[in-house]
Amino acid sequence: MVTIDLSVNGKKHTIQADPATPLLYVLRNQLALNGPKYGCGLQQCGACMVLLDGKAQPSCMLPVEAVKNSTITTLEGLAGADNSLHRVQEAFVREQAAQCGYCLNGMVMSAVSLLQENPHPDDAAIRAGMQRTLCRCGTQARIIRAIKSL
């Protein structure tokens, strides 16, 4: 166990962890941030997606030691100071772009990252930007509509 300082959702946290502990476990178990989900555990499904320095990255296999100098944003960190939804979340609600909700964290975080890089993506850019997050319920068309609406 070592002491690691993290910047998560605009706040500094000091945690005790094995440096190899996946970031996802620290977020969920030590910081009680349940936006990122455990899905496959192999960085293949996107349920565990977070923003690292503004870029969407899976967190289930990422050692916490590797992100100690990064700015980490989880789904909870997207909310406004008044707890209002992020504009991507509002678009997902408007387009009913969720069914079971398990992929929702990864889809929202990937969409936020994509729109920061490309504020007006076409369909191909949206598909490319969202490809690391799997949706088994079939809401991809509504997700694409939500992103295009922004």
mmCIF file with all atom_site columns, N, CA, C and O in Angstrom, residues 62-108:
data_model
loop_
_atom_site.group_PDB
_atom_site.id
_atom_site.type_symbol
_atom_site.label_atom_id
_atom_site.label_alt_id
_atom_site.label_comp_id
_atom_site.label_asym_id
_atom_site.label_entity_id
_atom_site.label_seq_id
_atom_site.pdbx_PDB_ins_code
_atom_site.Cartn_x
_atom_site.Cartn_y
_atom_site.Cartn_z
_atom_site.occupancy
_atom_site.B_iso_or_equiv
_atom_site.pdbx_formal_charge
_atom_site.auth_seq_id
_atom_site.auth_comp_id
_atom_site.auth_asym_id
_atom_site.auth_atom_id
_atom_site.pdbx_PDB_model_num
ATOM 1   N N  . LEU A 1 62  ? -6.634  0.064  -15.711 1.00 0.00 ? 62  LEU A N  1
ATOM 2   C CA . LEU A 1 62  ? -5.680  1.152  -15.627 1.00 0.00 ? 62  LEU A CA 1
ATOM 3   C C  . LEU A 1 62  ? -5.174  1.278  -14.193 1.00 0.00 ? 62  LEU A C  1
ATOM 4   O O  . LEU A 1 62  ? -5.943  1.592  -13.285 1.00 0.00 ? 62  LEU A O  1
ATOM 5   N N  . PRO A 1 63  ? -3.883  1.033  -13.957 1.00 0.00 ? 63  PRO A N  1
ATOM 6   C CA . PRO A 1 63  ? -3.358  1.122  -12.587 1.00 0.00 ? 63  PRO A CA 1
ATOM 7   C C  . PRO A 1 63  ? -3.506  2.540  -12.038 1.00 0.00 ? 63  PRO A C  1
ATOM 8   O O  . PRO A 1 63  ? -3.200  3.509  -12.718 1.00 0.00 ? 63  PRO A O  1
ATOM 9   N N  . VAL A 1 64  ? -3.959  2.651  -10.803 1.00 0.00 ? 64  VAL A N  1
ATOM 10  C CA . VAL A 1 64  ? -4.171  3.956  -10.200 1.00 0.00 ? 64  VAL A CA 1
ATOM 11  C C  . VAL A 1 64  ? -2.875  4.762  -10.177 1.00 0.00 ? 64  VAL A C  1
ATOM 12  O O  . VAL A 1 64  ? -2.904  5.992  -10.311 1.00 0.00 ? 64  VAL A O  1
ATOM 13  N N  . GLU A 1 65  ? -1.749  4.116  -10.037 1.00 0.00 ? 65  GLU A N  1
ATOM 14  C CA . GLU A 1 65  ? -0.455  4.801  -10.036 1.00 0.00 ? 65  GLU A CA 1
ATOM 15  C C  . GLU A 1 65  ? -0.223  5.569  -11.341 1.00 0.00 ? 65  GLU A C  1
ATOM 16  O O  . GLU A 1 65  ? 0.395   6.625  -11.336 1.00 0.00 ? 65  GLU A O  1
ATOM 17  N N  . ALA A 1 66  ? -0.753  5.059  -12.443 1.00 0.00 ? 66  ALA A N  1
ATOM 18  C CA . ALA A 1 66  ? -0.535  5.673  -13.755 1.00 0.00 ? 66  ALA A CA 1
ATOM 19  C C  . ALA A 1 66  ? -1.310  6.973  -13.946 1.00 0.00 ? 66  ALA A C  1
ATOM 20  O O  . ALA A 1 66  ? -1.026  7.718  -14.878 1.00 0.00 ? 66  ALA A O  1
ATOM 21  N N  . VAL A 1 67  ? -2.272  7.259  -13.087 1.00 0.00 ? 67  VAL A N  1
ATOM 22  C CA . VAL A 1 67  ? -3.111  8.448  -13.281 1.00 0.00 ? 67  VAL A CA 1
ATOM 23  C C  . VAL A 1 67  ? -2.946  9.478  -12.175 1.00 0.00 ? 67  VAL A C  1
ATOM 24  O O  . VAL A 1 67  ? -3.711  10.438 -12.110 1.00 0.00 ? 67  VAL A O  1
ATOM 25  N N  . LYS A 1 68  ? -1.933  9.324  -11.354 1.00 0.00 ? 68  LYS A N  1
ATOM 26  C CA . LYS A 1 68  ? -1.783  10.228 -10.210 1.00 0.00 ? 68  LYS A CA 1
ATOM 27  C C  . LYS A 1 68  ? -1.538  11.676 -10.621 1.00 0.00 ? 68  LYS A C  1
ATOM 28  O O  . LYS A 1 68  ? -1.788  12.582 -9.845  1.00 0.00 ? 68  LYS A O  1
ATOM 29  N N  . ASN A 1 69  ? -1.072  11.916 -11.828 1.00 0.00 ? 69  ASN A N  1
ATOM 30  C CA . ASN A 1 69  ? -0.840  13.281 -12.307 1.00 0.00 ? 69  ASN A CA 1
ATOM 31  C C  . ASN A 1 69  ? -1.880  13.719 -13.331 1.00 0.00 ? 69  ASN A C  1
ATOM 32  O O  . ASN A 1 69  ? -1.676  14.710 -14.027 1.00 0.00 ? 69  ASN A O  1
ATOM 33  N N  . SER A 1 70  ? -2.977  12.986 -13.430 1.00 0.00 ? 70  SER A N  1
ATOM 34  C CA . SER A 1 70  ? -4.027  13.282 -14.407 1.00 0.00 ? 70  SER A CA 1
ATOM 35  C C  . SER A 1 70  ? -5.226  13.934 -13.736 1.00 0.00 ? 70  SER A C  1
ATOM 36  O O  . SER A 1 70  ? -5.441  13.783 -12.538 1.00 0.00 ? 70  SER A O  1
ATOM 37  N N  . THR A 1 71  ? -6.006  14.627 -14.542 1.00 0.00 ? 71  THR A N  1
ATOM 38  C CA . THR A 1 71  ? -7.294  15.135 -14.101 1.00 0.00 ? 71  THR A CA 1
ATOM 39  C C  . THR A 1 71  ? -8.326  14.086 -14.497 1.00 0.00 ? 71  THR A C  1
ATOM 40  O O  . THR A 1 71  ? -8.467  13.761 -15.679 1.00 0.00 ? 71  THR A O  1
ATOM 41  N N  . ILE A 1 72  ? -9.014  13.537 -13.505 1.00 0.00 ? 72  ILE A N  1
ATOM 42  C CA . ILE A 1 72  ? -9.969  12.455 -13.714 1.00 0.00 ? 72  ILE A CA 1
ATOM 43  C C  . ILE A 1 72  ? -11.376 13.010 -13.549 1.00 0.00 ? 72  ILE A C  1
ATOM 44  O O  . ILE A 1 72  ? -11.665 13.682 -12.559 1.00 0.00 ? 72  ILE A O  1
ATOM 45  N N  . THR A 1 73  ? -12.232 12.727 -14.518 1.00 0.00 ? 73  THR A N  1
ATOM 46  C CA . THR A 1 73  ? -13.631 13.127 -14.422 1.00 0.00 ? 73  THR A CA 1
ATOM 47  C C  . THR A 1 73  ? -14.494 11.889 -14.600 1.00 0.00 ? 73  THR A C  1
ATOM 48  O O  . THR A 1 73  ? -14.322 11.143 -15.566 1.00 0.00 ? 73  THR A O  1
ATOM 49  N N  . THR A 1 74  ? -15.398 11.687 -13.668 1.00 0.00 ? 74  THR A N  1
ATOM 50  C CA . THR A 1 74  ? -16.359 10.587 -13.775 1.00 0.00 ? 74  THR A CA 1
ATOM 51  C C  . THR A 1 74  ? -17.712 11.169 -14.170 1.00 0.00 ? 74  THR A C  1
ATOM 52  O O  . THR A 1 74  ? -17.883 12.393 -14.234 1.00 0.00 ? 74  THR A O  1
ATOM 53  N N  . LEU A 1 75  ? -18.667 10.307 -14.380 1.00 0.00 ? 75  LEU A N  1
ATOM 54  C CA . LEU A 1 75  ? -20.016 10.740 -14.728 1.00 0.00 ? 75  LEU A CA 1
ATOM 55  C C  . LEU A 1 75  ? -20.543 11.754 -13.713 1.00 0.00 ? 75  LEU A C  1
ATOM 56  O O  . LEU A 1 75  ? -21.155 12.751 -14.084 1.00 0.00 ? 75  LEU A O  1
ATOM 57  N N  . GLU A 1 76  ? -20.255 11.520 -12.444 1.00 0.00 ? 76  GLU A N  1
ATOM 58  C CA . GLU A 1 76  ? -20.711 12.429 -11.395 1.00 0.00 ? 76  GLU A CA 1
ATOM 59  C C  . GLU A 1 76  ? -20.108 13.821 -11.553 1.00 0.00 ? 76  GLU A C  1
ATOM 60  O O  . GLU A 1 76  ? -20.724 14.819 -11.187 1.00 0.00 ? 76  GLU A O  1
ATOM 61  N N  . GLY A 1 77  ? -18.921 13.900 -12.108 1.00 0.00 ? 77  GLY A N  1
ATOM 62  C CA . GLY A 1 77  ? -18.227 15.170 -12.273 1.00 0.00 ? 77  GLY A CA 1
ATOM 63  C C  . GLY A 1 77  ? -18.727 16.010 -13.432 1.00 0.00 ? 77  GLY A C  1
ATOM 64  O O  . GLY A 1 77  ? -18.309 17.159 -13.585 1.00 0.00 ? 77  GLY A O  1
ATOM 65  N N  . LEU A 1 78  ? -19.614 15.472 -14.248 1.00 0.00 ? 78  LEU A N  1
ATOM 66  C CA . LEU A 1 78  ? -20.165 16.232 -15.365 1.00 0.00 ? 78  LEU A CA 1
ATOM 67  C C  . LEU A 1 78  ? -21.258 17.193 -14.914 1.00 0.00 ? 78  LEU A C  1
ATOM 68  O O  . LEU A 1 78  ? -21.564 18.163 -15.613 1.00 0.00 ? 78  LEU A O  1
ATOM 69  N N  . ALA A 1 79  ? -21.841 16.944 -13.768 1.00 0.00 ? 79  ALA A N  1
ATOM 70  C CA . ALA A 1 79  ? -22.948 17.777 -13.288 1.00 0.00 ? 79  ALA A CA 1
ATOM 71  C C  . ALA A 1 79  ? -22.485 19.202 -13.048 1.00 0.00 ? 79  ALA A C  1
ATOM 72  O O  . ALA A 1 79  ? -21.333 19.449 -12.672 1.00 0.00 ? 79  ALA A O  1
ATOM 73  N N  . GLY A 1 80  ? -23.397 20.142 -13.253 1.00 0.00 ? 80  GLY A N  1
ATOM 74  C CA . GLY A 1 80  ? -23.098 21.540 -12.981 1.00 0.00 ? 80  GLY A CA 1
ATOM 75  C C  . GLY A 1 80  ? -23.041 21.798 -11.485 1.00 0.00 ? 80  GLY A C  1
ATOM 76  O O  . GLY A 1 80  ? -23.420 20.946 -10.668 1.00 0.00 ? 80  GLY A O  1
ATOM 77  N N  . ALA A 1 81  ? -22.583 22.984 -11.106 1.00 0.00 ? 81  ALA A N  1
ATOM 78  C CA . ALA A 1 81  ? -22.491 23.355 -9.695  1.00 0.00 ? 81  ALA A CA 1
ATOM 79  C C  . ALA A 1 81  ? -23.855 23.277 -9.008  1.00 0.00 ? 81  ALA A C  1
ATOM 80  O O  . ALA A 1 81  ? -23.945 23.023 -7.809  1.00 0.00 ? 81  ALA A O  1
ATOM 81  N N  . ASP A 1 82  ? -24.914 23.475 -9.771  1.00 0.00 ? 82  ASP A N  1
ATOM 82  C CA . ASP A 1 82  ? -26.274 23.402 -9.236  1.00 0.00 ? 82  ASP A CA 1
ATOM 83  C C  . ASP A 1 82  ? -26.887 22.011 -9.414  1.00 0.00 ? 82  ASP A C  1
ATOM 84  O O  . ASP A 1 82  ? -28.098 21.837 -9.329  1.00 0.00 ? 82  ASP A O  1
ATOM 85  N N  . ASN A 1 83  ? -26.032 21.017 -9.700  1.00 0.00 ? 83  ASN A N  1
ATOM 86  C CA . ASN A 1 83  ? -26.442 19.624 -9.945  1.00 0.00 ? 83  ASN A CA 1
ATOM 87  C C  . ASN A 1 83  ? -27.252 19.450 -11.218 1.00 0.00 ? 83  ASN A C  1
ATOM 88  O O  . ASN A 1 83  ? -27.930 18.443 -11.396 1.00 0.00 ? 83  ASN A O  1
ATOM 89  N N  . SER A 1 84  ? -27.173 20.419 -12.127 1.00 0.00 ? 84  SER A N  1
ATOM 90  C CA . SER A 1 84  ? -27.858 20.276 -13.415 1.00 0.00 ? 84  SER A CA 1
ATOM 91  C C  . SER A 1 84  ? -27.115 19.258 -14.270 1.00 0.00 ? 84  SER A C  1
ATOM 92  O O  . SER A 1 84  ? -25.913 19.043 -14.108 1.00 0.00 ? 84  SER A O  1
ATOM 93  N N  . LEU A 1 85  ? -27.845 18.646 -15.181 1.00 0.00 ? 85  LEU A N  1
ATOM 94  C CA . LEU A 1 85  ? -27.236 17.674 -16.077 1.00 0.00 ? 85  LEU A CA 1
ATOM 95  C C  . LEU A 1 85  ? -26.313 18.358 -17.076 1.00 0.00 ? 85  LEU A C  1
ATOM 96  O O  . LEU A 1 85  ? -26.546 19.505 -17.466 1.00 0.00 ? 85  LEU A O  1
ATOM 97  N N  . HIS A 1 86  ? -25.297 17.637 -17.505 1.00 0.00 ? 86  HIS A N  1
ATOM 98  C CA . HIS A 1 86  ? -24.430 18.074 -18.601 1.00 0.00 ? 86  HIS A CA 1
ATOM 99  C C  . HIS A 1 86  ? -25.271 18.071 -19.873 1.00 0.00 ? 86  HIS A C  1
ATOM 100 O O  . HIS A 1 86  ? -26.237 17.317 -20.005 1.00 0.00 ? 86  HIS A O  1
ATOM 101 N N  . ARG A 1 87  ? -24.908 18.878 -20.854 1.00 0.00 ? 87  ARG A N  1
ATOM 102 C CA . ARG A 1 87  ? -25.702 18.976 -22.086 1.00 0.00 ? 87  ARG A CA 1
ATOM 103 C C  . ARG A 1 87  ? -25.783 17.640 -22.823 1.00 0.00 ? 87  ARG A C  1
ATOM 104 O O  . ARG A 1 87  ? -26.797 17.352 -23.472 1.00 0.00 ? 87  ARG A O  1
ATOM 105 N N  . VAL A 1 88  ? -24.756 16.801 -22.719 1.00 0.00 ? 88  VAL A N  1
ATOM 106 C CA . VAL A 1 88  ? -24.821 15.463 -23.335 1.00 0.00 ? 88  VAL A CA 1
ATOM 107 C C  . VAL A 1 88  ? -25.859 14.614 -22.614 1.00 0.00 ? 88  VAL A C  1
ATOM 108 O O  . VAL A 1 88  ? -26.657 13.924 -23.256 1.00 0.00 ? 88  VAL A O  1
ATOM 109 N N  . GLN A 1 89  ? -25.876 14.672 -21.303 1.00 0.00 ? 89  GLN A N  1
ATOM 110 C CA . GLN A 1 89  ? -26.879 13.921 -20.552 1.00 0.00 ? 89  GLN A CA 1
ATOM 111 C C  . GLN A 1 89  ? -28.291 14.407 -20.907 1.00 0.00 ? 89  GLN A C  1
ATOM 112 O O  . GLN A 1 89  ? -29.197 13.588 -21.075 1.00 0.00 ? 89  GLN A O  1
ATOM 113 N N  . GLU A 1 90  ? -28.471 15.719 -21.020 1.00 0.00 ? 90  GLU A N  1
ATOM 114 C CA . GLU A 1 90  ? -29.775 16.261 -21.401 1.00 0.00 ? 90  GLU A CA 1
ATOM 115 C C  . GLU A 1 90  ? -30.203 15.752 -22.766 1.00 0.00 ? 90  GLU A C  1
ATOM 116 O O  . GLU A 1 90  ? -31.370 15.396 -22.968 1.00 0.00 ? 90  GLU A O  1
ATOM 117 N N  . ALA A 1 91  ? -29.259 15.700 -23.711 1.00 0.00 ? 91  ALA A N  1
ATOM 118 C CA . ALA A 1 91  ? -29.576 15.199 -25.057 1.00 0.00 ? 91  ALA A CA 1
ATOM 119 C C  . ALA A 1 91  ? -29.954 13.718 -25.012 1.00 0.00 ? 91  ALA A C  1
ATOM 120 O O  . ALA A 1 91  ? -30.884 13.288 -25.713 1.00 0.00 ? 91  ALA A O  1
ATOM 121 N N  . PHE A 1 92  ? -29.268 12.931 -24.192 1.00 0.00 ? 92  PHE A N  1
ATOM 122 C CA . PHE A 1 92  ? -29.600 11.516 -24.063 1.00 0.00 ? 92  PHE A CA 1
ATOM 123 C C  . PHE A 1 92  ? -31.013 11.346 -23.499 1.00 0.00 ? 92  PHE A C  1
ATOM 124 O O  . PHE A 1 92  ? -31.761 10.487 -23.944 1.00 0.00 ? 92  PHE A O  1
ATOM 125 N N  . VAL A 1 93  ? -31.368 12.166 -22.524 1.00 0.00 ? 93  VAL A N  1
ATOM 126 C CA . VAL A 1 93  ? -32.723 12.110 -21.960 1.00 0.00 ? 93  VAL A CA 1
ATOM 127 C C  . VAL A 1 93  ? -33.741 12.489 -23.026 1.00 0.00 ? 93  VAL A C  1
ATOM 128 O O  . VAL A 1 93  ? -34.741 11.790 -23.226 1.00 0.00 ? 93  VAL A O  1
ATOM 129 N N  . ARG A 1 94  ? -33.472 13.568 -23.724 1.00 0.00 ? 94  ARG A N  1
ATOM 130 C CA . ARG A 1 94  ? -34.398 14.066 -24.760 1.00 0.00 ? 94  ARG A CA 1
ATOM 131 C C  . ARG A 1 94  ? -34.649 13.006 -25.835 1.00 0.00 ? 94  ARG A C  1
ATOM 132 O O  . ARG A 1 94  ? -35.770 12.832 -26.290 1.00 0.00 ? 94  ARG A O  1
ATOM 133 N N  . GLU A 1 95  ? -33.601 12.311 -26.237 1.00 0.00 ? 95  GLU A N  1
ATOM 134 C CA . GLU A 1 95  ? -33.712 11.306 -27.304 1.00 0.00 ? 95  GLU A CA 1
ATOM 135 C C  . GLU A 1 95  ? -34.028 9.908  -26.778 1.00 0.00 ? 95  GLU A C  1
ATOM 136 O O  . GLU A 1 95  ? -34.086 8.961  -27.546 1.00 0.00 ? 95  GLU A O  1
ATOM 137 N N  . GLN A 1 96  ? -34.217 9.784  -25.481 1.00 0.00 ? 96  GLN A N  1
ATOM 138 C CA . GLN A 1 96  ? -34.462 8.485  -24.841 1.00 0.00 ? 96  GLN A CA 1
ATOM 139 C C  . GLN A 1 96  ? -33.392 7.473  -25.260 1.00 0.00 ? 96  GLN A C  1
ATOM 140 O O  . GLN A 1 96  ? -33.690 6.357  -25.673 1.00 0.00 ? 96  GLN A O  1
ATOM 141 N N  . ALA A 1 97  ? -32.139 7.900  -25.120 1.00 0.00 ? 97  ALA A N  1
ATOM 142 C CA . ALA A 1 97  ? -31.000 7.120  -25.599 1.00 0.00 ? 97  ALA A CA 1
ATOM 143 C C  . ALA A 1 97  ? -30.459 6.168  -24.535 1.00 0.00 ? 97  ALA A C  1
ATOM 144 O O  . ALA A 1 97  ? -29.253 6.001  -24.401 1.00 0.00 ? 97  ALA A O  1
ATOM 145 N N  . ALA A 1 98  ? -31.339 5.561  -23.791 1.00 0.00 ? 98  ALA A N  1
ATOM 146 C CA . ALA A 1 98  ? -30.931 4.546  -22.814 1.00 0.00 ? 98  ALA A CA 1
ATOM 147 C C  . ALA A 1 98  ? -32.027 3.517  -22.699 1.00 0.00 ? 98  ALA A C  1
ATOM 148 O O  . ALA A 1 98  ? -33.204 3.848  -22.802 1.00 0.00 ? 98  ALA A O  1
ATOM 149 N N  . GLN A 1 99  ? -31.632 2.297  -22.512 1.00 0.00 ? 99  GLN A N  1
ATOM 150 C CA . GLN A 1 99  ? -32.618 1.253  -22.281 1.00 0.00 ? 99  GLN A CA 1
ATOM 151 C C  . GLN A 1 99  ? -32.281 0.588  -20.961 1.00 0.00 ? 99  GLN A C  1
ATOM 152 O O  . GLN A 1 99  ? -32.783 0.977  -19.931 1.00 0.00 ? 99  GLN A O  1
ATOM 153 N N  . CYS A 1 100 ? -31.363 -0.345 -20.943 1.00 0.00 ? 100 CYS A N  1
ATOM 154 C CA . CYS A 1 100 ? -31.002 -0.961 -19.662 1.00 0.00 ? 100 CYS A CA 1
ATOM 155 C C  . CYS A 1 100 ? -30.116 -0.029 -18.844 1.00 0.00 ? 100 CYS A C  1
ATOM 156 O O  . CYS A 1 100 ? -30.098 -0.091 -17.631 1.00 0.00 ? 100 CYS A O  1
ATOM 157 N N  . GLY A 1 101 ? -29.360 0.833  -19.514 1.00 0.00 ? 101 GLY A N  1
ATOM 158 C CA . GLY A 1 101 ? -28.535 1.822  -18.833 1.00 0.00 ? 101 GLY A CA 1
ATOM 159 C C  . GLY A 1 101 ? -27.124 1.389  -18.506 1.00 0.00 ? 101 GLY A C  1
ATOM 160 O O  . GLY A 1 101 ? -26.329 2.187  -18.030 1.00 0.00 ? 101 GLY A O  1
ATOM 161 N N  . TYR A 1 102 ? -26.792 0.127  -18.753 1.00 0.00 ? 102 TYR A N  1
ATOM 162 C CA . TYR A 1 102 ? -25.466 -0.322 -18.346 1.00 0.00 ? 102 TYR A CA 1
ATOM 163 C C  . TYR A 1 102 ? -24.352 0.352  -19.141 1.00 0.00 ? 102 TYR A C  1
ATOM 164 O O  . TYR A 1 102 ? -23.319 0.685  -18.593 1.00 0.00 ? 102 TYR A O  1
ATOM 165 N N  . CYS A 1 103 ? -24.555 0.598  -20.404 1.00 0.00 ? 103 CYS A N  1
ATOM 166 C CA . CYS A 1 103 ? -23.529 1.238  -21.230 1.00 0.00 ? 103 CYS A CA 1
ATOM 167 C C  . CYS A 1 103 ? -23.554 2.751  -21.096 1.00 0.00 ? 103 CYS A C  1
ATOM 168 O O  . CYS A 1 103 ? -22.666 3.444  -21.599 1.00 0.00 ? 103 CYS A O  1
ATOM 169 N N  . LEU A 1 104 ? -24.561 3.277  -20.440 1.00 0.00 ? 104 LEU A N  1
ATOM 170 C CA . LEU A 1 104 ? -24.807 4.715  -20.434 1.00 0.00 ? 104 LEU A CA 1
ATOM 171 C C  . LEU A 1 104 ? -23.603 5.518  -19.968 1.00 0.00 ? 104 LEU A C  1
ATOM 172 O O  . LEU A 1 104 ? -23.266 6.540  -20.572 1.00 0.00 ? 104 LEU A O  1
ATOM 173 N N  . ASN A 1 105 ? -22.928 5.102  -18.909 1.00 0.00 ? 105 ASN A N  1
ATOM 174 C CA . ASN A 1 105 ? -21.735 5.807  -18.456 1.00 0.00 ? 105 ASN A CA 1
ATOM 175 C C  . ASN A 1 105 ? -20.713 5.919  -19.583 1.00 0.00 ? 105 ASN A C  1
ATOM 176 O O  . ASN A 1 105 ? -20.231 7.005  -19.893 1.00 0.00 ? 105 ASN A O  1
ATOM 177 N N  . GLY A 1 106 ? -20.401 4.811  -20.210 1.00 0.00 ? 106 GLY A N  1
ATOM 178 C CA . GLY A 1 106 ? -19.414 4.822  -21.289 1.00 0.00 ? 106 GLY A CA 1
ATOM 179 C C  . GLY A 1 106 ? -19.854 5.634  -22.482 1.00 0.00 ? 106 GLY A C  1
ATOM 180 O O  . GLY A 1 106 ? -19.051 6.350  -23.095 1.00 0.00 ? 106 GLY A O  1
ATOM 181 N N  . MET A 1 107 ? -21.132 5.549  -22.823 1.00 0.00 ? 107 MET A N  1
ATOM 182 C CA . MET A 1 107 ? -21.644 6.316  -23.957 1.00 0.00 ? 107 MET A CA 1
ATOM 183 C C  . MET A 1 107 ? -21.573 7.815  -23.687 1.00 0.00 ? 107 MET A C  1
ATOM 184 O O  . MET A 1 107 ? -21.139 8.587  -24.536 1.00 0.00 ? 107 MET A O  1
ATOM 185 N N  . VAL A 1 108 ? -21.993 8.237  -22.507 1.00 0.00 ? 108 VAL A N  1
ATOM 186 C CA . VAL A 1 108 ? -21.967 9.659  -22.172 1.00 0.00 ? 108 VAL A CA 1
ATOM 187 C C  . VAL A 1 108 ? -20.528 10.161 -22.116 1.00 0.00 ? 108 VAL A C  1
ATOM 188 O O  . VAL A 1 108 ? -20.198 11.201 -22.697 1.00 0.00 ? 108 VAL A O  1
#
